[in-house]
N, CA, C and O atoms as a GROMACS GRO file, in nm:
protein
  588
    1MET      N    1   3.132  10.446  -1.428
    1MET     CA    2   3.043  10.329  -1.412
    1MET      C    3   3.139  10.208  -1.406
    1MET      O    4   3.236  10.198  -1.481
    2LYS      N    5   3.107  10.120  -1.316
    2LYS     CA    6   3.176   9.985  -1.303
    2LYS      C    7   3.081   9.885  -1.356
    2LYS      O    8   2.981   9.851  -1.293
    3PHE      N    9   3.115   9.833  -1.480
    3PHE     CA   10   3.020   9.744  -1.551
    3PHE      C   11   3.094   9.608  -1.575
    3PHE      O   12   3.179   9.596  -1.663
    4LEU      N   13   3.057   9.510  -1.496
    4LEU     CA   14   3.107   9.372  -1.511
    4LEU      C   15   3.260   9.363  -1.513
    4LEU      O   16   3.319   9.286  -1.589
    5GLU      N   17   3.320   9.443  -1.427
    5GLU     CA   18   3.469   9.440  -1.411
    5GLU      C   19   3.504   9.303  -1.346
    5GLU      O   20   3.416   9.237  -1.291
    6LYS      N   21   3.627   9.262  -1.353
    6LYS     CA   22   3.673   9.131  -1.297
    6LYS      C   23   3.622   9.112  -1.148
    6LYS      O   24   3.575   9.006  -1.108
    7SER      N   25   3.636   9.218  -1.076
    7SER     CA   26   3.606   9.204  -0.930
    7SER      C   27   3.456   9.198  -0.901
    7SER      O   28   3.413   9.180  -0.787
    8LEU      N   29   3.379   9.213  -1.006
    8LEU     CA   30   3.233   9.221  -0.997
    8LEU      C   31   3.164   9.099  -1.068
    8LEU      O   32   3.045   9.100  -1.098
    9VAL      N   33   3.245   8.999  -1.092
    9VAL     CA   34   3.190   8.876  -1.166
    9VAL      C   35   3.233   8.751  -1.094
    9VAL      O   36   3.352   8.732  -1.068
   10LYS      N   37   3.140   8.668  -1.061
   10LYS     CA   38   3.179   8.532  -1.000
   10LYS      C   39   3.101   8.427  -1.078
   10LYS      O   40   2.980   8.438  -1.100
   11ILE      N   41   3.178   8.322  -1.120
   11ILE     CA   42   3.125   8.215  -1.192
   11ILE      C   43   3.109   8.094  -1.102
   11ILE      O   44   3.193   8.065  -1.016
   12ASP      N   45   2.998   8.024  -1.126
   12ASP     CA   46   2.965   7.903  -1.045
   12ASP      C   47   2.952   7.919  -0.897
   12ASP      O   48   3.029   7.864  -0.818
   13VAL      N   49   2.855   7.993  -0.863
   13VAL     CA   50   2.828   8.036  -0.719
   13VAL      C   51   2.717   7.935  -0.676
   13VAL      O   52   2.619   7.914  -0.747
   14ASN      N   53   2.736   7.878  -0.566
   14ASN     CA   54   2.634   7.781  -0.506
   14ASN      C   55   2.543   7.857  -0.413
   14ASN      O   56   2.588   7.911  -0.312
   15VAL      N   57   2.417   7.862  -0.445
   15VAL     CA   58   2.313   7.916  -0.354
   15VAL      C   59   2.193   7.834  -0.370
   15VAL      O   60   2.184   7.760  -0.467
   16SER      N   61   2.096   7.842  -0.279
   16SER     CA   62   1.982   7.763  -0.297
   16SER      C   63   1.853   7.845  -0.294
   16SER      O   64   1.745   7.792  -0.318
   17THR      N   65   1.865   7.975  -0.263
   17THR     CA   66   1.748   8.063  -0.263
   17THR      C   67   1.762   8.195  -0.344
   17THR      O   68   1.874   8.237  -0.371
   18PRO      N   69   1.658   8.256  -0.380
   18PRO     CA   70   1.665   8.384  -0.451
   18PRO      C   71   1.741   8.486  -0.357
   18PRO      O   72   1.829   8.556  -0.405
   19ASP      N   73   1.708   8.493  -0.223
   19ASP     CA   74   1.771   8.587  -0.139
   19ASP      C   75   1.924   8.571  -0.139
   19ASP      O   76   1.995   8.672  -0.144
   20ASP      N   77   1.976   8.446  -0.134
   20ASP     CA   78   2.116   8.419  -0.130
   20ASP      C   79   2.180   8.462  -0.267
   20ASP      O   80   2.294   8.508  -0.270
   21ALA      N   81   2.106   8.445  -0.378
   21ALA     CA   82   2.152   8.481  -0.506
   21ALA      C   83   2.166   8.626  -0.515
   21ALA      O   84   2.270   8.674  -0.563
   22ILE      N   85   2.069   8.702  -0.472
   22ILE     CA   86   2.072   8.854  -0.470
   22ILE      C   87   2.188   8.899  -0.381
   22ILE      O   88   2.262   8.990  -0.418
   23ARG      N   89   2.204   8.837  -0.266
   23ARG     CA   90   2.310   8.884  -0.174
   23ARG      C   91   2.444   8.853  -0.230
   23ARG      O   92   2.535   8.934  -0.215
   24ALA      N   93   2.464   8.738  -0.295
   24ALA     CA   94   2.592   8.710  -0.360
   24ALA      C   95   2.626   8.816  -0.465
   24ALA      O   96   2.739   8.866  -0.466
   25ALA      N   97   2.536   8.851  -0.551
   25ALA     CA   98   2.565   8.955  -0.658
   25ALA      C   99   2.584   9.092  -0.579
   25ALA      O  100   2.674   9.169  -0.613
   26GLY      N  101   2.507   9.117  -0.483
   26GLY     CA  102   2.518   9.242  -0.411
   26GLY      C  103   2.643   9.262  -0.331
   26GLY      O  104   2.695   9.373  -0.318
   27LYS      N  105   2.692   9.150  -0.276
   27LYS     CA  106   2.813   9.155  -0.196
   27LYS      C  107   2.930   9.212  -0.269
   27LYS      O  108   3.008   9.290  -0.214
   28MET      N  109   2.944   9.171  -0.400
   28MET     CA  110   3.057   9.234  -0.477
   28MET      C  111   3.049   9.387  -0.487
   28MET      O  112   3.150   9.458  -0.480
   29LEU      N  113   2.923   9.435  -0.503
   29LEU     CA  114   2.912   9.574  -0.511
   29LEU      C  115   2.952   9.645  -0.376
   29LEU      O  116   3.015   9.751  -0.374
   30VAL      N  117   2.915   9.583  -0.273
   30VAL     CA  118   2.954   9.628  -0.132
   30VAL      C  119   3.109   9.623  -0.121
   30VAL      O  120   3.174   9.720  -0.083
   31ASP      N  121   3.165   9.503  -0.156
   31ASP     CA  122   3.316   9.485  -0.147
   31ASP      C  123   3.387   9.583  -0.230
   31ASP      O  124   3.501   9.618  -0.196
   32GLY      N  125   3.328   9.633  -0.340
   32GLY     CA  126   3.390   9.726  -0.426
   32GLY      C  127   3.371   9.865  -0.389
   32GLY      O  128   3.419   9.956  -0.457
   33ASP      N  129   3.297   9.887  -0.277
   33ASP     CA  130   3.258  10.023  -0.223
   33ASP      C  131   3.176  10.102  -0.318
   33ASP      O  132   3.189  10.224  -0.329
   34LEU      N  133   3.087  10.027  -0.392
   34LEU     CA  134   3.002  10.088  -0.494
   34LEU      C  135   2.863  10.118  -0.434
   34LEU      O  136   2.793  10.208  -0.480
   35VAL      N  137   2.825  10.040  -0.333
   35VAL     CA  138   2.696  10.055  -0.265
   35VAL      C  139   2.715  10.028  -0.125
   35VAL      O  140   2.811   9.961  -0.087
   36GLU      N  141   2.622  10.079  -0.038
   36GLU     CA  142   2.625  10.055   0.106
   36GLU      C  143   2.567   9.914   0.133
   36GLU      O  144   2.494   9.864   0.048
   37GLY      N  145   2.595   9.850   0.241
   37GLY     CA  146   2.537   9.722   0.276
   37GLY      C  147   2.386   9.713   0.278
   37GLY      O  148   2.324   9.610   0.249
   38GLU      N  149   2.328   9.831   0.315
   38GLU     CA  150   2.179   9.841   0.323
   38GLU      C  151   2.122   9.823   0.177
   38GLU      O  152   2.011   9.772   0.159
   39TYR      N  153   2.195   9.862   0.082
   39TYR     CA  154   2.135   9.852  -0.054
   39TYR      C  155   2.111   9.710  -0.090
   39TYR      O  156   2.011   9.680  -0.156
   40VAL      N  157   2.198   9.617  -0.048
   40VAL     CA  158   2.183   9.474  -0.077
   40VAL      C  159   2.050   9.428  -0.008
   40VAL      O  160   1.966   9.360  -0.067
   41GLU      N  161   2.037   9.467   0.116
   41GLU     CA  162   1.911   9.422   0.188
   41GLU      C  163   1.789   9.489   0.128
   41GLU      O  164   1.681   9.429   0.131
   42ALA      N  165   1.798   9.608   0.074
   42ALA     CA  166   1.690   9.670   0.005
   42ALA      C  167   1.654   9.600  -0.117
   42ALA      O  168   1.535   9.595  -0.148
   43MET      N  169   1.750   9.540  -0.193
   43MET     CA  170   1.723   9.457  -0.302
   43MET      C  171   1.639   9.338  -0.266
   43MET      O  172   1.540   9.305  -0.332
   44VAL      N  173   1.683   9.273  -0.157
   44VAL     CA  174   1.605   9.154  -0.110
   44VAL      C  175   1.469   9.191  -0.072
   44VAL      O  176   1.372   9.125  -0.107
   45ALA      N  177   1.460   9.302   0.004
   45ALA     CA  178   1.323   9.347   0.053
   45ALA      C  179   1.232   9.385  -0.061
   45ALA      O  180   1.111   9.359  -0.051
   46SER      N  181   1.284   9.447  -0.172
   46SER     CA  182   1.211   9.473  -0.289
   46SER      C  183   1.156   9.344  -0.354
   46SER      O  184   1.042   9.337  -0.399
   47TYR      N  185   1.243   9.245  -0.356
   47TYR     CA  186   1.201   9.117  -0.414
   47TYR      C  187   1.084   9.054  -0.329
   47TYR      O  188   0.991   8.997  -0.386
   48HIS      N  189   1.089   9.067  -0.196
   48HIS     CA  190   0.984   9.013  -0.115
   48HIS      C  191   0.856   9.098  -0.126
   48HIS      O  192   0.744   9.046  -0.121
   49LYS      N  193   0.876   9.224  -0.139
   49LYS     CA  194   0.750   9.314  -0.156
   49LYS      C  195   0.690   9.310  -0.291
   49LYS      O  196   0.568   9.305  -0.303
   50ASN      N  197   0.773   9.311  -0.399
   50ASN     CA  198   0.724   9.327  -0.533
   50ASN      C  199   0.725   9.202  -0.619
   50ASN      O  200   0.672   9.202  -0.730
   51GLY      N  201   0.785   9.095  -0.569
   51GLY     CA  202   0.794   8.969  -0.648
   51GLY      C  203   0.910   8.967  -0.746
   51GLY      O  204   0.997   9.054  -0.738
   52ALA      N  205   0.915   8.877  -0.832
   52ALA     CA  206   1.022   8.854  -0.926
   52ALA      C  207   1.005   8.924  -1.054
   52ALA      O  208   1.030   8.869  -1.161
   53TYR      N  209   0.959   9.058  -1.045
   53TYR     CA  210   0.943   9.139  -1.166
   53TYR      C  211   1.071   9.166  -1.241
   53TYR      O  212   1.067   9.196  -1.360
   54PHE      N  213   1.184   9.157  -1.173
   54PHE     CA  214   1.314   9.179  -1.238
   54PHE      C  215   1.371   9.059  -1.305
   54PHE      O  216   1.483   9.067  -1.356
   55VAL      N  217   1.303   8.947  -1.310
   55VAL     CA  218   1.341   8.827  -1.389
   55VAL      C  219   1.289   8.857  -1.529
   55VAL      O  220   1.177   8.819  -1.562
   56LEU      N  221   1.372   8.930  -1.615
   56LEU     CA  222   1.315   8.993  -1.729
   56LEU      C  223   1.327   8.900  -1.855
   56LEU      O  224   1.269   8.930  -1.959
   57ALA      N  225   1.401   8.792  -1.844
   57ALA     CA  226   1.423   8.702  -1.958
   57ALA      C  227   1.449   8.565  -1.902
   57ALA      O  228   1.482   8.550  -1.785
   58PRO      N  229   1.434   8.462  -1.985
   58PRO     CA  230   1.464   8.320  -1.934
   58PRO      C  231   1.605   8.326  -1.877
   58PRO      O  232   1.700   8.372  -1.940
   59GLN      N  233   1.613   8.281  -1.761
   59GLN     CA  234   1.743   8.250  -1.682
   59GLN      C  235   1.812   8.373  -1.635
   59GLN      O  236   1.922   8.364  -1.582
   60ILE      N  237   1.748   8.496  -1.652
   60ILE     CA  238   1.815   8.624  -1.618
   60ILE      C  239   1.742   8.710  -1.521
   60ILE      O  240   1.628   8.749  -1.546
   61ALA      N  241   1.804   8.742  -1.412
   61ALA     CA  242   1.751   8.836  -1.310
   61ALA      C  243   1.833   8.960  -1.293
   61ALA      O  244   1.956   8.954  -1.290
   62LEU      N  245   1.765   9.074  -1.281
   62LEU     CA  246   1.832   9.209  -1.270
   62LEU      C  247   1.790   9.275  -1.140
   62LEU      O  248   1.729   9.382  -1.146
   63PRO      N  249   1.816   9.219  -1.026
   63PRO     CA  250   1.776   9.280  -0.898
   63PRO      C  251   1.836   9.415  -0.878
   63PRO      O  252   1.949   9.438  -0.919
   64HIS      N  253   1.761   9.511  -0.812
   64HIS     CA  254   1.810   9.643  -0.792
   64HIS      C  255   1.720   9.699  -0.678
   64HIS      O  256   1.622   9.637  -0.637
   65ALA      N  257   1.757   9.818  -0.630
   65ALA     CA  258   1.674   9.890  -0.535
   65ALA      C  259   1.687  10.041  -0.569
   65ALA      O  260   1.746  10.080  -0.670
   66ARG      N  261   1.630  10.120  -0.482
   66ARG     CA  262   1.630  10.269  -0.512
   66ARG      C  263   1.754  10.324  -0.487
   66ARG      O  264   1.824  10.274  -0.398
   67PRO      N  265   1.800  10.435  -0.564
   67PRO     CA  266   1.927  10.500  -0.546
   67PRO      C  267   1.951  10.544  -0.398
   67PRO      O  268   2.061  10.534  -0.344
   68GLU      N  269   1.845  10.590  -0.342
   68GLU     CA  270   1.862  10.642  -0.204
   68GLU      C  271   1.879  10.525  -0.097
   68GLU      O  272   1.896  10.552   0.022
   69ASP      N  273   1.875  10.408  -0.138
   69ASP     CA  274   1.898  10.294  -0.054
   69ASP      C  275   2.050  10.260  -0.032
   69ASP      O  276   2.086  10.165   0.037
   70GLY      N  277   2.135  10.349  -0.097
   70GLY     CA  278   2.282  10.338  -0.071
   70GLY      C  279   2.372  10.320  -0.190
   70GLY      O  280   2.479  10.259  -0.177
   71VAL      N  281   2.334  10.370  -0.302
   71VAL     CA  282   2.426  10.354  -0.418
   71VAL      C  283   2.523  10.466  -0.408
   71VAL      O  284   2.483  10.581  -0.387
   72LYS      N  285   2.655  10.438  -0.422
   72LYS     CA  286   2.763  10.530  -0.424
   72LYS      C  287   2.814  10.556  -0.576
   72LYS      O  288   2.853  10.667  -0.612
   73GLU      N  289   2.810  10.456  -0.652
   73GLU     CA  290   2.859  10.466  -0.792
   73GLU      C  291   2.779  10.368  -0.874
   73GLU      O  292   2.746  10.258  -0.830
   74ALA      N  293   2.748  10.411  -0.996
   74ALA     CA  294   2.674  10.320  -1.090
   74ALA      C  295   2.759  10.200  -1.118
   74ALA      O  296   2.877  10.210  -1.153
   75SER      N  297   2.696  10.084  -1.102
   75SER     CA  298   2.766   9.954  -1.117
   75SER      C  299   2.670   9.836  -1.152
   75SER      O  300   2.548   9.840  -1.135
   76VAL      N  301   2.737   9.735  -1.201
   76VAL     CA  302   2.672   9.607  -1.237
   76VAL      C  303   2.763   9.500  -1.203
   76VAL      O  304   2.880   9.502  -1.238
   77SER      N  305   2.706   9.393  -1.125
   77SER     CA  306   2.782   9.278  -1.099
   77SER      C  307   2.710   9.157  -1.156
   77SER      O  308   2.592   9.165  -1.192
   78LEU      N  309   2.780   9.044  -1.164
   78LEU     CA  310   2.717   8.920  -1.214
   78LEU      C  311   2.761   8.805  -1.127
   78LEU      O  312   2.879   8.793  -1.093
   79VAL      N  313   2.667   8.722  -1.092
   79VAL     CA  314   2.695   8.592  -1.045
   79VAL      C  315   2.630   8.487  -1.139
   79VAL      O  316   2.511   8.499  -1.168
   80ARG      N  317   2.700   8.391  -1.185
   80ARG     CA  318   2.643   8.286  -1.254
   80ARG      C  319   2.630   8.169  -1.156
   80ARG      O  320   2.729   8.125  -1.097
   81LEU      N  321   2.509   8.119  -1.141
   81LEU     CA  322   2.476   8.018  -1.038
   81LEU      C  323   2.513   7.878  -1.092
   81LEU      O  324   2.493   7.844  -1.209
   82THR      N  325   2.568   7.801  -0.999
   82THR     CA  326   2.599   7.659  -1.041
   82THR      C  327   2.472   7.581  -1.084
   82THR      O  328   2.466   7.510  -1.184
   83LYS      N  329   2.366   7.602  -0.994
   83LYS     CA  330   2.241   7.539  -1.017
   83LYS      C  331   2.139   7.650  -1.027
   83LYS      O  332   2.140   7.740  -0.942
   84PRO      N  333   2.050   7.650  -1.125
   84PRO     CA  334   1.950   7.752  -1.141
   84PRO      C  335   1.857   7.759  -1.015
   84PRO      O  336   1.839   7.658  -0.947
   85VAL      N  337   1.803   7.872  -0.988
   85VAL     CA  338   1.720   7.891  -0.873
   85VAL      C  339   1.586   7.954  -0.918
   85VAL      O  340   1.584   8.043  -1.003
   86VAL      N  341   1.478   7.907  -0.862
   86VAL     CA  342   1.340   7.953  -0.891
   86VAL      C  343   1.313   8.079  -0.815
   86VAL      O  344   1.320   8.077  -0.692
   87PHE      N  345   1.281   8.190  -0.881
   87PHE     CA  346   1.248   8.316  -0.821
   87PHE      C  347   1.095   8.343  -0.812
   87PHE      O  348   1.050   8.431  -0.738
   88GLY      N  349   1.020   8.266  -0.887
   88GLY     CA  350   0.875   8.292  -0.883
   88GLY      C  351   0.821   8.364  -1.003
   88GLY      O  352   0.711   8.419  -0.999
   89ASN      N  353   0.897   8.363  -1.111
   89ASN     CA  354   0.853   8.422  -1.234
   89ASN      C  355   0.828   8.309  -1.330
   89ASN      O  356   0.921   8.257  -1.391
   90GLU      N  357   0.700   8.270  -1.346
   90GLU     CA  358   0.665   8.152  -1.421
   90GLU      C  359   0.718   8.156  -1.561
   90GLU      O  360   0.758   8.052  -1.614
   91ALA      N  361   0.720   8.267  -1.622
   91ALA     CA  362   0.762   8.271  -1.762
   91ALA      C  363   0.916   8.252  -1.784
   91ALA      O  364   0.959   8.198  -1.886
   92ASN      N  365   0.997   8.298  -1.685
   92ASN     CA  366   1.138   8.305  -1.705
   92ASN      C  367   1.227   8.227  -1.613
   92ASN      O  368   1.350   8.226  -1.628
   93ASP      N  369   1.162   8.157  -1.513
   93ASP     CA  370   1.241   8.072  -1.419
   93ASP      C  371   1.278   7.951  -1.490
   93ASP      O  372   1.217   7.916  -1.591
   94PRO      N  373   1.386   7.878  -1.436
   94PRO     CA  374   1.473   7.925  -1.323
   94PRO      C  375   1.576   8.012  -1.372
   94PRO      O  376   1.606   8.013  -1.491
   95VAL      N  377   1.638   8.091  -1.279
   95VAL     CA  378   1.743   8.188  -1.299
   95VAL      C  379   1.881   8.130  -1.280
   95VAL      O  380   1.909   8.060  -1.183
   96GLN      N  381   1.968   8.162  -1.377
   96GLN     CA  382   2.106   8.115  -1.356
   96GLN      C  383   2.207   8.241  -1.361
   96GLN      O  384   2.320   8.233  -1.312
   97LEU      N  385   2.164   8.346  -1.416
   97LEU     CA  386   2.243   8.468  -1.422
   97LEU      C  387   2.185   8.580  -1.348
   97LEU      O  388   2.076   8.624  -1.382
   98VAL      N  389   2.251   8.630  -1.247
   98VAL     CA  390   2.197   8.733  -1.156
   98VAL      C  391   2.291   8.859  -1.172
   98VAL      O  392   2.406   8.859  -1.129
   99PHE      N  393   2.236   8.961  -1.233
   99PHE     CA  394   2.305   9.095  -1.252
   99PHE      C  395   2.252   9.186  -1.159
   99PHE      O  396   2.138   9.228  -1.176
  100ALA      N  397   2.329   9.226  -1.050
  100ALA     CA  398   2.285   9.323  -0.953
  100ALA      C  399   2.321   9.459  -1.007
  100ALA      O  400   2.434   9.483  -1.048
  101LEU      N  401   2.220   9.551  -1.005
  101LEU     CA  402   2.240   9.692  -1.059
  101LEU      C  403   2.232   9.786  -0.945
  101LEU      O  404   2.152   9.774  -0.852
  102GLY      N  405   2.325   9.884  -0.960
  102GLY     CA  406   2.328   9.999  -0.865
  102GLY      C  407   2.330  10.121  -0.949
  102GLY      O  408   2.424  10.139  -1.027
  103ALA      N  409   2.234  10.206  -0.939
  103ALA     CA  410   2.234  10.335  -1.011
  103ALA      C  411   2.190  10.446  -0.919
  103ALA      O  412   2.094  10.429  -0.844
  104SER      N  413   2.258  10.561  -0.921
  104SER     CA  414   2.226  10.670  -0.833
  104SER      C  415   2.128  10.776  -0.895
  104SER      O  416   2.097  10.879  -0.834
  105SER      N  417   2.080  10.744  -1.023
  105SER     CA  418   1.984  10.835  -1.078
  105SER      C  419   1.908  10.753  -1.197
  105SER      O  420   1.952  10.649  -1.246
  106ASN      N  421   1.796  10.812  -1.231
  106ASN     CA  422   1.719  10.750  -1.332
  106ASN      C  423   1.794  10.742  -1.463
  106ASN      O  424   1.778  10.646  -1.538
  107MET      N  425   1.875  10.841  -1.490
  107MET     CA  426   1.959  10.840  -1.611
  107MET      C  427   2.056  10.729  -1.602
  107MET      O  428   2.066  10.652  -1.698
  108GLU      N  429   2.128  10.712  -1.496
  108GLU     CA  430   2.222  10.602  -1.485
  108GLU      C  431   2.147  10.468  -1.498
  108GLU      O  432   2.200  10.375  -1.560
  109HIS      N  433   2.032  10.454  -1.444
  109HIS     CA  434   1.959  10.329  -1.448
  109HIS      C  435   1.933  10.295  -1.597
  109HIS      O  436   1.954  10.181  -1.640
  110LEU      N  437   1.888  10.391  -1.673
  110LEU     CA  438   1.862  10.375  -1.809
  110LEU      C  439   1.988  10.345  -1.892
  110LEU      O  440   1.980  10.272  -1.991
  111GLU      N  441   2.100  10.396  -1.856
  111GLU     CA  442   2.222  10.373  -1.925
  111GLU      C  443   2.274  10.234  -1.895
  111GLU      O  444   2.328  10.168  -1.984
  112ILE      N  445   2.257  10.186  -1.764
  112ILE     CA  446   2.287  10.046  -1.730
  112ILE      C  447   2.203   9.946  -1.805
  112ILE      O  448   2.255   9.848  -1.860
  113LEU      N  449   2.073   9.968  -1.809
  113LEU     CA  450   1.979   9.885  -1.877
  113LEU      C  451   2.007   9.876  -2.024
  113LEU      O  452   1.989   9.769  -2.083
  114GLN      N  453   2.051   9.990  -2.090
  114GLN     CA  454   2.077   9.990  -2.236
  114GLN      C  455   2.208   9.892  -2.261
  114GLN      O  456   2.212   9.813  -2.356
  115LYS      N  457   2.308   9.906  -2.172
  115LYS     CA  458   2.424   9.817  -2.188
  115LYS      C  459   2.387   9.679  -2.169
  115LYS      O  460   2.432   9.594  -2.245
  116LEU      N  461   2.310   9.651  -2.079
  116LEU     CA  462   2.262   9.508  -2.053
  116LEU      C  463   2.181   9.456  -2.164
  116LEU      O  464   2.192   9.340  -2.203
  117LEU      N  465   2.095   9.547  -2.216
  117LEU     CA  466   2.014   9.500  -2.330
  117LEU      C  467   2.096   9.468  -2.449
  117LEU      O  468   2.070   9.371  -2.520
  118LYS      N  469   2.200   9.551  -2.474
  118LYS     CA  470   2.300   9.519  -2.591
  118LYS      C  471   2.359   9.386  -2.578
  118LYS      O  472   2.374   9.310  -2.673
  119LEU      N  473   2.392   9.357  -2.451
  119LEU     CA  474   2.465   9.235  -2.415
  119LEU      C  475   2.366   9.112  -2.423
  119LEU      O  476   2.398   9.010  -2.484
  120LEU      N  477   2.252   9.126  -2.361
  120LEU     CA  478   2.164   9.010  -2.335
  120LEU      C  479   2.058   8.993  -2.442
  120LEU      O  480   1.990   8.891  -2.441
  121ASN      N  481   2.041   9.085  -2.535
  121ASN     CA  482   1.950   9.073  -2.647
  121ASN      C  483   1.986   8.962  -2.740
  121ASN      O  484   1.899   8.906  -2.807
  122ASN      N  485   2.113   8.930  -2.746
  122ASN     CA  486   2.169   8.838  -2.838
  122ASN      C  487   2.179   8.702  -2.769
  122ASN      O  488   2.264   8.688  -2.681
  123GLN      N  489   2.098   8.602  -2.803
  123GLN     CA  490   2.099   8.466  -2.738
  123GLN      C  491   2.237   8.409  -2.742
  123GLN      O  492   2.275   8.342  -2.646
  124ASN      N  493   2.313   8.430  -2.843
  124ASN     CA  494   2.448   8.369  -2.850
  124ASN      C  495   2.534   8.432  -2.739
  124ASN      O  496   2.616   8.360  -2.683
  125ASN      N  497   2.521   8.556  -2.704
  125ASN     CA  498   2.590   8.621  -2.590
  125ASN      C  499   2.554   8.551  -2.462
  125ASN      O  500   2.639   8.513  -2.382
  126VAL      N  501   2.421   8.534  -2.444
  126VAL     CA  502   2.375   8.466  -2.309
  126VAL      C  503   2.429   8.326  -2.302
  126VAL      O  504   2.466   8.282  -2.194
  127LYS      N  505   2.435   8.254  -2.414
  127LYS     CA  506   2.485   8.113  -2.423
  127LYS      C  507   2.632   8.116  -2.388
  127LYS      O  508   2.679   8.025  -2.319
  128ARG      N  509   2.708   8.216  -2.433
  128ARG     CA  510   2.847   8.229  -2.405
  128ARG      C  511   2.872   8.256  -2.252
  128ARG      O  512   2.964   8.202  -2.191
  129ILE      N  513   2.786   8.342  -2.197
  129ILE     CA  514   2.804   8.366  -2.055
  129ILE      C  515   2.765   8.242  -1.967
  129ILE      O  516   2.825   8.215  -1.863
  130LEU      N  517   2.666   8.171  -2.014
  130LEU     CA  518   2.628   8.045  -1.938
  130LEU      C  519   2.737   7.940  -1.948
  130LEU      O  520   2.750   7.857  -1.857
  131GLU      N  521   2.818   7.940  -2.055
  131GLU     CA  522   2.916   7.839  -2.072
  131GLU      C  523   3.059   7.884  -2.044
  131GLU      O  524   3.150   7.801  -2.045
  132MET      N  525   3.078   8.006  -2.019
  132MET     CA  526   3.226   8.055  -2.003
  132MET      C  527   3.282   7.986  -1.877
  132MET      O  528   3.214   7.954  -1.780
  133LYS      N  529   3.418   7.966  -1.890
  133LYS     CA  530   3.498   7.903  -1.786
  133LYS      C  531   3.577   8.009  -1.702
  133LYS      O  532   3.606   7.988  -1.585
  134THR      N  533   3.609   8.123  -1.770
  134THR     CA  534   3.692   8.223  -1.701
  134THR      C  535   3.640   8.359  -1.735
  134THR      O  536   3.569   8.376  -1.834
  135TYR      N  537   3.673   8.459  -1.652
  135TYR     CA  538   3.643   8.597  -1.670
  135TYR      C  539   3.697   8.649  -1.796
  135TYR      O  540   3.639   8.743  -1.851
  136LEU      N  541   3.809   8.593  -1.851
  136LEU     CA  542   3.869   8.641  -1.977
  136LEU      C  543   3.770   8.626  -2.089
  136LEU      O  544   3.763   8.711  -2.177
  137GLU      N  545   3.691   8.516  -2.087
  137GLU     CA  546   3.596   8.495  -2.200
  137GLU      C  547   3.483   8.598  -2.197
  137GLU      O  548   3.429   8.634  -2.302
  138LEU      N  549   3.448   8.646  -2.076
  138LEU     CA  550   3.347   8.754  -2.067
  138LEU      C  551   3.410   8.878  -2.123
  138LEU      O  552   3.352   8.946  -2.208
  139GLU      N  553   3.527   8.910  -2.075
  139GLU     CA  554   3.607   9.028  -2.121
  139GLU      C  555   3.611   9.029  -2.271
  139GLU      O  556   3.577   9.131  -2.332
  140GLU      N  557   3.650   8.921  -2.334
  140GLU     CA  558   3.649   8.914  -2.480
  140GLU      C  559   3.514   8.940  -2.544
  140GLU      O  560   3.505   9.007  -2.647
  141LEU      N  561   3.410   8.888  -2.485
  141LEU     CA  562   3.277   8.910  -2.536
  141LEU      C  563   3.240   9.058  -2.526
  141LEU      O  564   3.194   9.116  -2.625
  142LEU      N  565   3.258   9.120  -2.410
  142LEU     CA  566   3.233   9.252  -2.388
  142LEU      C  567   3.308   9.344  -2.484
  142LEU      O  568   3.253   9.443  -2.532
  143GLY      N  569   3.440   9.311  -2.514
  143GLY     CA  570   3.516   9.389  -2.595
  143GLY      C  571   3.469   9.386  -2.742
  143GLY      O  572   3.501   9.477  -2.819
  144GLY      N  573   3.398   9.288  -2.778
  144GLY     CA  574   3.341   9.271  -2.909
  144GLY      C  575   3.206   9.346  -2.931
  144GLY      O  576   3.159   9.356  -3.044
  145ILE      N  577   3.147   9.396  -2.827
  145ILE     CA  578   3.021   9.469  -2.832
  145ILE      C  579   3.042   9.618  -2.803
  145ILE      O  580   3.116   9.657  -2.713
  146ASN      N  581   2.975   9.699  -2.883
  146ASN     CA  582   2.998   9.843  -2.864
  146ASN      C  583   2.900   9.884  -2.753
  146ASN      O  584   2.787   9.925  -2.778
  147LEU      N  585   2.950   9.872  -2.628
  147LEU     CA  586   2.866   9.916  -2.517
  147LEU      C  587   2.901  10.050  -2.484
  147LEU      O  588   2.843  10.109  -2.393
   0.00000   0.00000   0.00000
């Protein structure tokens, strides 16, 4: 599993729409040969069809699609947006952290969600991610959590 490795994290990404935010996070998965290009478009299509159900906490979105849409390897990427974007989830908008998930099975999906919950359940961790200046700060944070 590729979980928030350096090549899968971008800080201060400028986008103006949810679609662009999802594509920015998904592009790193494609560039890492972890998902097919169609997978990113399937994430966008899922958002249009099902709404912003994946905006699970204030400022945090976890877009994903079905494994059969082109997942090659379990993976998670992150883009931190320069300016928050409204996805249409009244309780948790606007979004500034977009974690794109790719899982090739239900078991992998659950494993990824468990890791993200350990990380994001602590408001101090979220604050640190929102304020970090370099990937090294995220690496240190992840190293201090038993994922």
